[in-house]
Tab-separated table of N, CA, C and O in Angstrom:
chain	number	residue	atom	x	y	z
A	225	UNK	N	0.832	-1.195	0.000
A	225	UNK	CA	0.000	0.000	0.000
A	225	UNK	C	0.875	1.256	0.000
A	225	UNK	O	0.681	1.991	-0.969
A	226	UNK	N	1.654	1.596	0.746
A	226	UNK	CA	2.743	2.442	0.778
A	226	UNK	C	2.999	2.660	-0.109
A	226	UNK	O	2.766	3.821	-0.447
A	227	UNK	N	3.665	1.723	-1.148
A	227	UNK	CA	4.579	1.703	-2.249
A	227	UNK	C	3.802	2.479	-3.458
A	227	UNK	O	4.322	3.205	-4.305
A	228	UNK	N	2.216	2.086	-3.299
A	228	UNK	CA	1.723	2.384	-4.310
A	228	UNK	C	1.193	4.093	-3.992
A	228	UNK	O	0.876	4.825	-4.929
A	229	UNK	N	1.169	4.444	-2.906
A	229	UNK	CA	1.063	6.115	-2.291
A	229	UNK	C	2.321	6.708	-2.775
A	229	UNK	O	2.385	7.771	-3.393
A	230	UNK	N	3.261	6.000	-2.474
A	230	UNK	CA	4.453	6.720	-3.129
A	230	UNK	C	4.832	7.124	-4.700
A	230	UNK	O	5.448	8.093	-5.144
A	231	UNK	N	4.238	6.034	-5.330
A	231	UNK	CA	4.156	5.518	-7.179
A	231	UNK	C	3.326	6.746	-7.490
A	231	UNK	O	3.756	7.513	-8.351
A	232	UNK	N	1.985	7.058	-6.775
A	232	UNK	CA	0.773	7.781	-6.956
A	232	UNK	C	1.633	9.038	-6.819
A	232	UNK	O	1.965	9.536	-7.895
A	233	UNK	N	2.074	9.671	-5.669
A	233	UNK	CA	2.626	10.904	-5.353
A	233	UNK	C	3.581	10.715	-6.099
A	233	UNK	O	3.854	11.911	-6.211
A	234	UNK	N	4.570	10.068	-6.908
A	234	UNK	CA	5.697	10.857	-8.013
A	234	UNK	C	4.759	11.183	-9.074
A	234	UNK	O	4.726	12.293	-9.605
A	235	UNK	N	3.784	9.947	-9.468
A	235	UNK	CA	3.438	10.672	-11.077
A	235	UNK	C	2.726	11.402	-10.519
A	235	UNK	O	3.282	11.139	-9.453
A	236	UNK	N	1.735	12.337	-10.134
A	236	UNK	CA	1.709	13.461	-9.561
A	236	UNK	C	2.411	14.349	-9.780
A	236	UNK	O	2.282	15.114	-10.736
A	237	UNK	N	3.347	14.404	-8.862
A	237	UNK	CA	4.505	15.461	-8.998
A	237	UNK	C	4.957	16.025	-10.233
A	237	UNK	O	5.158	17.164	-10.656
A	238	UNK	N	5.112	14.092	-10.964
A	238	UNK	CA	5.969	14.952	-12.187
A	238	UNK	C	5.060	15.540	-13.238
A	238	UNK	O	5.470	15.965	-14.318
A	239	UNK	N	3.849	15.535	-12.869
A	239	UNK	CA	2.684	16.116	-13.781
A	239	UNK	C	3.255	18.038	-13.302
A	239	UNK	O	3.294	18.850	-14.228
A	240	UNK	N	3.529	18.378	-12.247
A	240	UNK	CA	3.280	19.655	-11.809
A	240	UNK	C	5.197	20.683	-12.700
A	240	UNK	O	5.434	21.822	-13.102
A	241	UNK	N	6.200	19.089	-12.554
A	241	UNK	CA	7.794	19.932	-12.724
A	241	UNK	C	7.897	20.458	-13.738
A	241	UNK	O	7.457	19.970	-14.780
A	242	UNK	N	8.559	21.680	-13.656
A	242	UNK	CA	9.236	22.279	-14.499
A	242	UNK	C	10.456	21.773	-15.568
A	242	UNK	O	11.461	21.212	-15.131
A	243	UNK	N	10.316	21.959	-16.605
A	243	UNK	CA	10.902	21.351	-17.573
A	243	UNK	C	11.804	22.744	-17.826
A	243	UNK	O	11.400	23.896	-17.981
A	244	UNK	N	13.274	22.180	-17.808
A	244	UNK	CA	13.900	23.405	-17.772
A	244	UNK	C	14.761	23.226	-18.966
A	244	UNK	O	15.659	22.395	-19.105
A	245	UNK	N	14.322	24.202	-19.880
A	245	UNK	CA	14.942	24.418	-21.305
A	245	UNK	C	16.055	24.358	-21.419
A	245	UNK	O	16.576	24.595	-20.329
A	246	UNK	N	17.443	23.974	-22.889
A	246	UNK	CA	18.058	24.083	-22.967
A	246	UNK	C	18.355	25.536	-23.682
A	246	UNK	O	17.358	25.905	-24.303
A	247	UNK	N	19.354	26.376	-23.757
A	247	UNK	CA	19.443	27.436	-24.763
A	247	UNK	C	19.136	27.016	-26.040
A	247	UNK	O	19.543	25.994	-26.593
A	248	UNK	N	18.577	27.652	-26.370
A	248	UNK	CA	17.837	27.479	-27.957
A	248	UNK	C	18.715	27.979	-29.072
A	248	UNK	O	18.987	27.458	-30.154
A	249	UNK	N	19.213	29.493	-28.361
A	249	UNK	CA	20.354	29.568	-29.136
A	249	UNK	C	21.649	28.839	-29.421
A	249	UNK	O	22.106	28.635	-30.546
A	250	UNK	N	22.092	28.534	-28.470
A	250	UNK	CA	23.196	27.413	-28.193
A	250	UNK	C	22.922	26.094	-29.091
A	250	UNK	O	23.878	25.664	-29.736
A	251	UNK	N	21.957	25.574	-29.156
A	251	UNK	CA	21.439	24.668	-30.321
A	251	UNK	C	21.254	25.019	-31.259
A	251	UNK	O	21.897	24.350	-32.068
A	252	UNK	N	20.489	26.030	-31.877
A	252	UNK	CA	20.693	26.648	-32.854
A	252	UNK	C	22.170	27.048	-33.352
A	252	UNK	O	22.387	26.978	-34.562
A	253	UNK	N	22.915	27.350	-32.721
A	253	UNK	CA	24.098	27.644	-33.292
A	253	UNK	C	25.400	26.203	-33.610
A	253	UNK	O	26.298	26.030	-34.434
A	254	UNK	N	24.852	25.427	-32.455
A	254	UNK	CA	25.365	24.105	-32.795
A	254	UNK	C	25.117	23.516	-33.869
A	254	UNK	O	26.042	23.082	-34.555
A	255	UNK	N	23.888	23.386	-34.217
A	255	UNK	CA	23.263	23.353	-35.161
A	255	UNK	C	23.730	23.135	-36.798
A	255	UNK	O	23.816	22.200	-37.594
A	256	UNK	N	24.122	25.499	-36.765
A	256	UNK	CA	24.980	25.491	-37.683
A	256	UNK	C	26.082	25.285	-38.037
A	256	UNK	O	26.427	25.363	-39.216
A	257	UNK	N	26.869	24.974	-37.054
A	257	UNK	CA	28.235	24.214	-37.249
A	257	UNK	C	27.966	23.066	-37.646
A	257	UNK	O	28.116	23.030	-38.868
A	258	UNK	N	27.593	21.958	-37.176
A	258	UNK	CA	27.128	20.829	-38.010
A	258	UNK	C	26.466	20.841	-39.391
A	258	UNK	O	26.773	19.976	-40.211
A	259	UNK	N	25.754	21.596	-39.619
A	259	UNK	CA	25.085	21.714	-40.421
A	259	UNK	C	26.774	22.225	-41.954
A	259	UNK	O	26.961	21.546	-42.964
A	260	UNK	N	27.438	23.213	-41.657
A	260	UNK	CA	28.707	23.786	-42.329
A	260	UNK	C	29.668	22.401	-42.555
A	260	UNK	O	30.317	22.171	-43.576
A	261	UNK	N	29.579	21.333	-41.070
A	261	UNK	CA	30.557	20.712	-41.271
A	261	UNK	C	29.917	19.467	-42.847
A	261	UNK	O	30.076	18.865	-43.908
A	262	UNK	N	29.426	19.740	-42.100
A	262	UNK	CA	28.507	18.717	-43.511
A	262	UNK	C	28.680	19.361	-44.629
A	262	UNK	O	29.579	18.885	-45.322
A	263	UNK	N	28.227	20.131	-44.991
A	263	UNK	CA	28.570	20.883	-46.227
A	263	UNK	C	30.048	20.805	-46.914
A	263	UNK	O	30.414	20.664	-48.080
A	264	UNK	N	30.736	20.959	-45.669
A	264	UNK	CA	32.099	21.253	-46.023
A	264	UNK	C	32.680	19.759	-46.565
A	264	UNK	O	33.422	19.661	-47.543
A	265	UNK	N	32.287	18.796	-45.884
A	265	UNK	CA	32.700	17.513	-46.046
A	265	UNK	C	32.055	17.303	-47.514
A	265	UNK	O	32.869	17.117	-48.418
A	266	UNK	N	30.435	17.315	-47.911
A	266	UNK	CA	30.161	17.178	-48.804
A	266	UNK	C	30.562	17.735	-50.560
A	266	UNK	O	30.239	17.355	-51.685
A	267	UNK	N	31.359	18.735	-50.035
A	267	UNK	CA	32.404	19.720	-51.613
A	267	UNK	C	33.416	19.028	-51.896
A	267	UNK	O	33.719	18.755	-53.057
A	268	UNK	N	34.194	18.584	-50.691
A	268	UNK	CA	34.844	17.819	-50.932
A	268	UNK	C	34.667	16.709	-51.219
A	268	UNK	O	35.745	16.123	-51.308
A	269	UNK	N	33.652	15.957	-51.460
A	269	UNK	CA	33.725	14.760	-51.778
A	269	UNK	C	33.603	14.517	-53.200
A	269	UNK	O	34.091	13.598	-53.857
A	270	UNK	N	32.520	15.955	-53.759
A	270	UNK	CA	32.041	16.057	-54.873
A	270	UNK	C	32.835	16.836	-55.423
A	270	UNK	O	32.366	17.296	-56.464
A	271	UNK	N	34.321	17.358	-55.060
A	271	UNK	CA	35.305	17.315	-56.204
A	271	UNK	C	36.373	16.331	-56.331
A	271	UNK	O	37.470	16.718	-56.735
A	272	UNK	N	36.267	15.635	-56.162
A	272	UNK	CA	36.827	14.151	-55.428
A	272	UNK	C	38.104	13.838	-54.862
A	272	UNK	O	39.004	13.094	-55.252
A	273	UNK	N	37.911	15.005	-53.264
A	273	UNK	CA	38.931	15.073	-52.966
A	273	UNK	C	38.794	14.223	-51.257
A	273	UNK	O	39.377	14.417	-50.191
A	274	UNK	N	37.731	13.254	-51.696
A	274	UNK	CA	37.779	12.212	-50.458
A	274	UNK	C	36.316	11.765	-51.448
A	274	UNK	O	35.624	12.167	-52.383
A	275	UNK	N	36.494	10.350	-50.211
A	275	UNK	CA	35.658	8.634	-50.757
A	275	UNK	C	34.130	9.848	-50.280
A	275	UNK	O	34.052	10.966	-49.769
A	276	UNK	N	33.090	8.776	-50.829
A	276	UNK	CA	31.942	9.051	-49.573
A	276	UNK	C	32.159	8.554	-48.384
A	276	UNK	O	31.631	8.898	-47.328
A	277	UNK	N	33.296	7.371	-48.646
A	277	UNK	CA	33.373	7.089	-46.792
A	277	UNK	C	34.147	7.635	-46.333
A	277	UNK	O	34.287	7.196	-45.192
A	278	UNK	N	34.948	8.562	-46.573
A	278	UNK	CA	35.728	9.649	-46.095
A	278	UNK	C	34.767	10.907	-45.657
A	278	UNK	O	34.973	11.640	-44.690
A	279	UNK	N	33.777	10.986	-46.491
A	279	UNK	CA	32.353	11.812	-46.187
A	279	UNK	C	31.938	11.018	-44.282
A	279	UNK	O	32.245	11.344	-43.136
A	280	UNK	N	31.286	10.127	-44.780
A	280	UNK	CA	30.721	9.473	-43.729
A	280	UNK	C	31.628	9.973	-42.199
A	280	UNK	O	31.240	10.647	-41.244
A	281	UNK	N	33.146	9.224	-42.515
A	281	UNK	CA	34.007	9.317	-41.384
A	281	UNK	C	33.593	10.710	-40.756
A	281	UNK	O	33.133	10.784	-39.616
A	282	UNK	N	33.810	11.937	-41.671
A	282	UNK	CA	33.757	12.968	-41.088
A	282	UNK	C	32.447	13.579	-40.245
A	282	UNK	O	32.410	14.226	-39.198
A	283	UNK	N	31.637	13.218	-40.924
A	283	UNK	CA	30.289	13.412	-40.602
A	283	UNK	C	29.341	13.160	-38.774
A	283	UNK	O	28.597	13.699	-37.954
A	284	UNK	N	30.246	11.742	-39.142
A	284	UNK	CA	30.066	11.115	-38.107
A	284	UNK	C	29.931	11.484	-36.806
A	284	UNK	O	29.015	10.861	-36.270
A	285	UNK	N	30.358	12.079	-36.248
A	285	UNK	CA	30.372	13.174	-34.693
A	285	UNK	C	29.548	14.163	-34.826
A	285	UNK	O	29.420	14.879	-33.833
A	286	UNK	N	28.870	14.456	-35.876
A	286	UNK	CA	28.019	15.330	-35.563
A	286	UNK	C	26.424	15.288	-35.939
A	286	UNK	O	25.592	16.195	-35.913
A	287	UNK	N	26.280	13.711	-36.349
A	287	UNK	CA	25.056	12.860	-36.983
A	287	UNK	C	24.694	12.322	-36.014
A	287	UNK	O	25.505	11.469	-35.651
A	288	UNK	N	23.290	12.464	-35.001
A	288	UNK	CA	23.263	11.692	-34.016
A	288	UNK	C	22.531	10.390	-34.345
A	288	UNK	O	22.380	9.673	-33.356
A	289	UNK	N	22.032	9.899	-35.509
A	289	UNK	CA	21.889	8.507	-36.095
A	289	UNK	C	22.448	8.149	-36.838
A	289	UNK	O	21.595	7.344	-37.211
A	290	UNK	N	23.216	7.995	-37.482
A	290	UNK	CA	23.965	8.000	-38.501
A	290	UNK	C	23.512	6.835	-39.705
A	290	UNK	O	23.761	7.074	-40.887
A	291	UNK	N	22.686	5.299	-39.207
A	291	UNK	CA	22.042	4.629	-39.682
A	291	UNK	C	20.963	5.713	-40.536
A	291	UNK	O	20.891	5.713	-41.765
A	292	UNK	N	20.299	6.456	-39.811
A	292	UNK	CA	19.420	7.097	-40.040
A	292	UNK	C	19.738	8.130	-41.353
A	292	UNK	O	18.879	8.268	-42.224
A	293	UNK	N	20.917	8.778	-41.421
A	293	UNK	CA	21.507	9.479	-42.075
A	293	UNK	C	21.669	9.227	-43.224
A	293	UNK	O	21.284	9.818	-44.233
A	294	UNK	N	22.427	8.058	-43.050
A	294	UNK	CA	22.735	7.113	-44.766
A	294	UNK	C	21.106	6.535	-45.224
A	294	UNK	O	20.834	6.553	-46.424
A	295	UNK	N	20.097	6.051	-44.264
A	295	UNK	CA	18.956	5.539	-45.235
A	295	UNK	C	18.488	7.458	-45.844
A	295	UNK	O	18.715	7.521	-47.052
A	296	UNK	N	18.083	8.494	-45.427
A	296	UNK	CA	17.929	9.985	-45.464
A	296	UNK	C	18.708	9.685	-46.817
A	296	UNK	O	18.166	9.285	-47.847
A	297	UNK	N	19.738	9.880	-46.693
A	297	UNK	CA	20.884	10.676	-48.198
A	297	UNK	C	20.328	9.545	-49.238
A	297	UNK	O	19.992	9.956	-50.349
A	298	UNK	N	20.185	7.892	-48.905
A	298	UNK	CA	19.990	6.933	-50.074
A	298	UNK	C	18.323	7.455	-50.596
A	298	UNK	O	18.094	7.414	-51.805
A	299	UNK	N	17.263	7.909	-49.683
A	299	UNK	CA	16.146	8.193	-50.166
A	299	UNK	C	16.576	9.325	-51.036
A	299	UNK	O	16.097	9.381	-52.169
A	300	UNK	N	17.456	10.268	-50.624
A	300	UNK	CA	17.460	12.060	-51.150
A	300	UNK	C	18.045	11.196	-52.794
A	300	UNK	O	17.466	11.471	-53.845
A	301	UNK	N	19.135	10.255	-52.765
A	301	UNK	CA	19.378	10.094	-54.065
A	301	UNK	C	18.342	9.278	-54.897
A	301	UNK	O	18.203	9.674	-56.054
A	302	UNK	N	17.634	8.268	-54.534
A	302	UNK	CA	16.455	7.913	-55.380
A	302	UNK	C	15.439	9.086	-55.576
A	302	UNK	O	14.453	8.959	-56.303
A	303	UNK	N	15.694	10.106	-54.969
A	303	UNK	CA	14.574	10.758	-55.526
A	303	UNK	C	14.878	11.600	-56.852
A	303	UNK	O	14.062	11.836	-57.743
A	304	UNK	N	16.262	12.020	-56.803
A	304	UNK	CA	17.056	12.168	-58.187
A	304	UNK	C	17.153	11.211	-58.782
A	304	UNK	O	17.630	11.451	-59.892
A	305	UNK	N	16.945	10.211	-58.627
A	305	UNK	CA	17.295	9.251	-59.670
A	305	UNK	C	18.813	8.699	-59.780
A	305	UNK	O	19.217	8.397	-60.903
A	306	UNK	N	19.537	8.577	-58.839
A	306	UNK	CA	21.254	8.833	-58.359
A	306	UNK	C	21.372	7.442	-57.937
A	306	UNK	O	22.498	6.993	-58.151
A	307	UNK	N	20.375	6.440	-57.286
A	307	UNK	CA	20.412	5.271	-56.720
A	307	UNK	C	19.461	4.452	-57.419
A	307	UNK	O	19.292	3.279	-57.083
């Protein structure tokens, strides 16, 4: 019985806490660095001055799925017609 007064009073609680934001800007600006590093990796690949898996390598630290990433880019190229 206890246990379940206690179970009752957290979800409770956590219905009432404050959810405390991260800087938005700070993500946003993270953001665009990732967003550049990608880019940057991607010129280079497409003057062929690295593999795509030299792409990938680089990419990598700043892709937080990266599975996710490569199925993304294989859809972006079937939709050109590239795959």
């Amino acid at each position: 019985m206890q246990t379940e007064v206690i179970n009752f009073q957290r979800s409770v609680g956590e219905c009432f806490y404050l959810l405390i934001p991260t800087d938005p800007l700070l993500e946003m600006q993270q953001a665009i660095r990732n967003s550049m590093l990608v880019e940057s990796a991607v010129k280079l690949m497409l003057s062929g001055a690295i593999s795509p898996e030299d792409l990938l390598e680089m990419v990598e630290p700043v892709i937080e799925n990266m599975d996710d990433y490569i199925e993304e880019v294989e859809e972006n190229l079937i939709e050109i017609y590239l795959a």
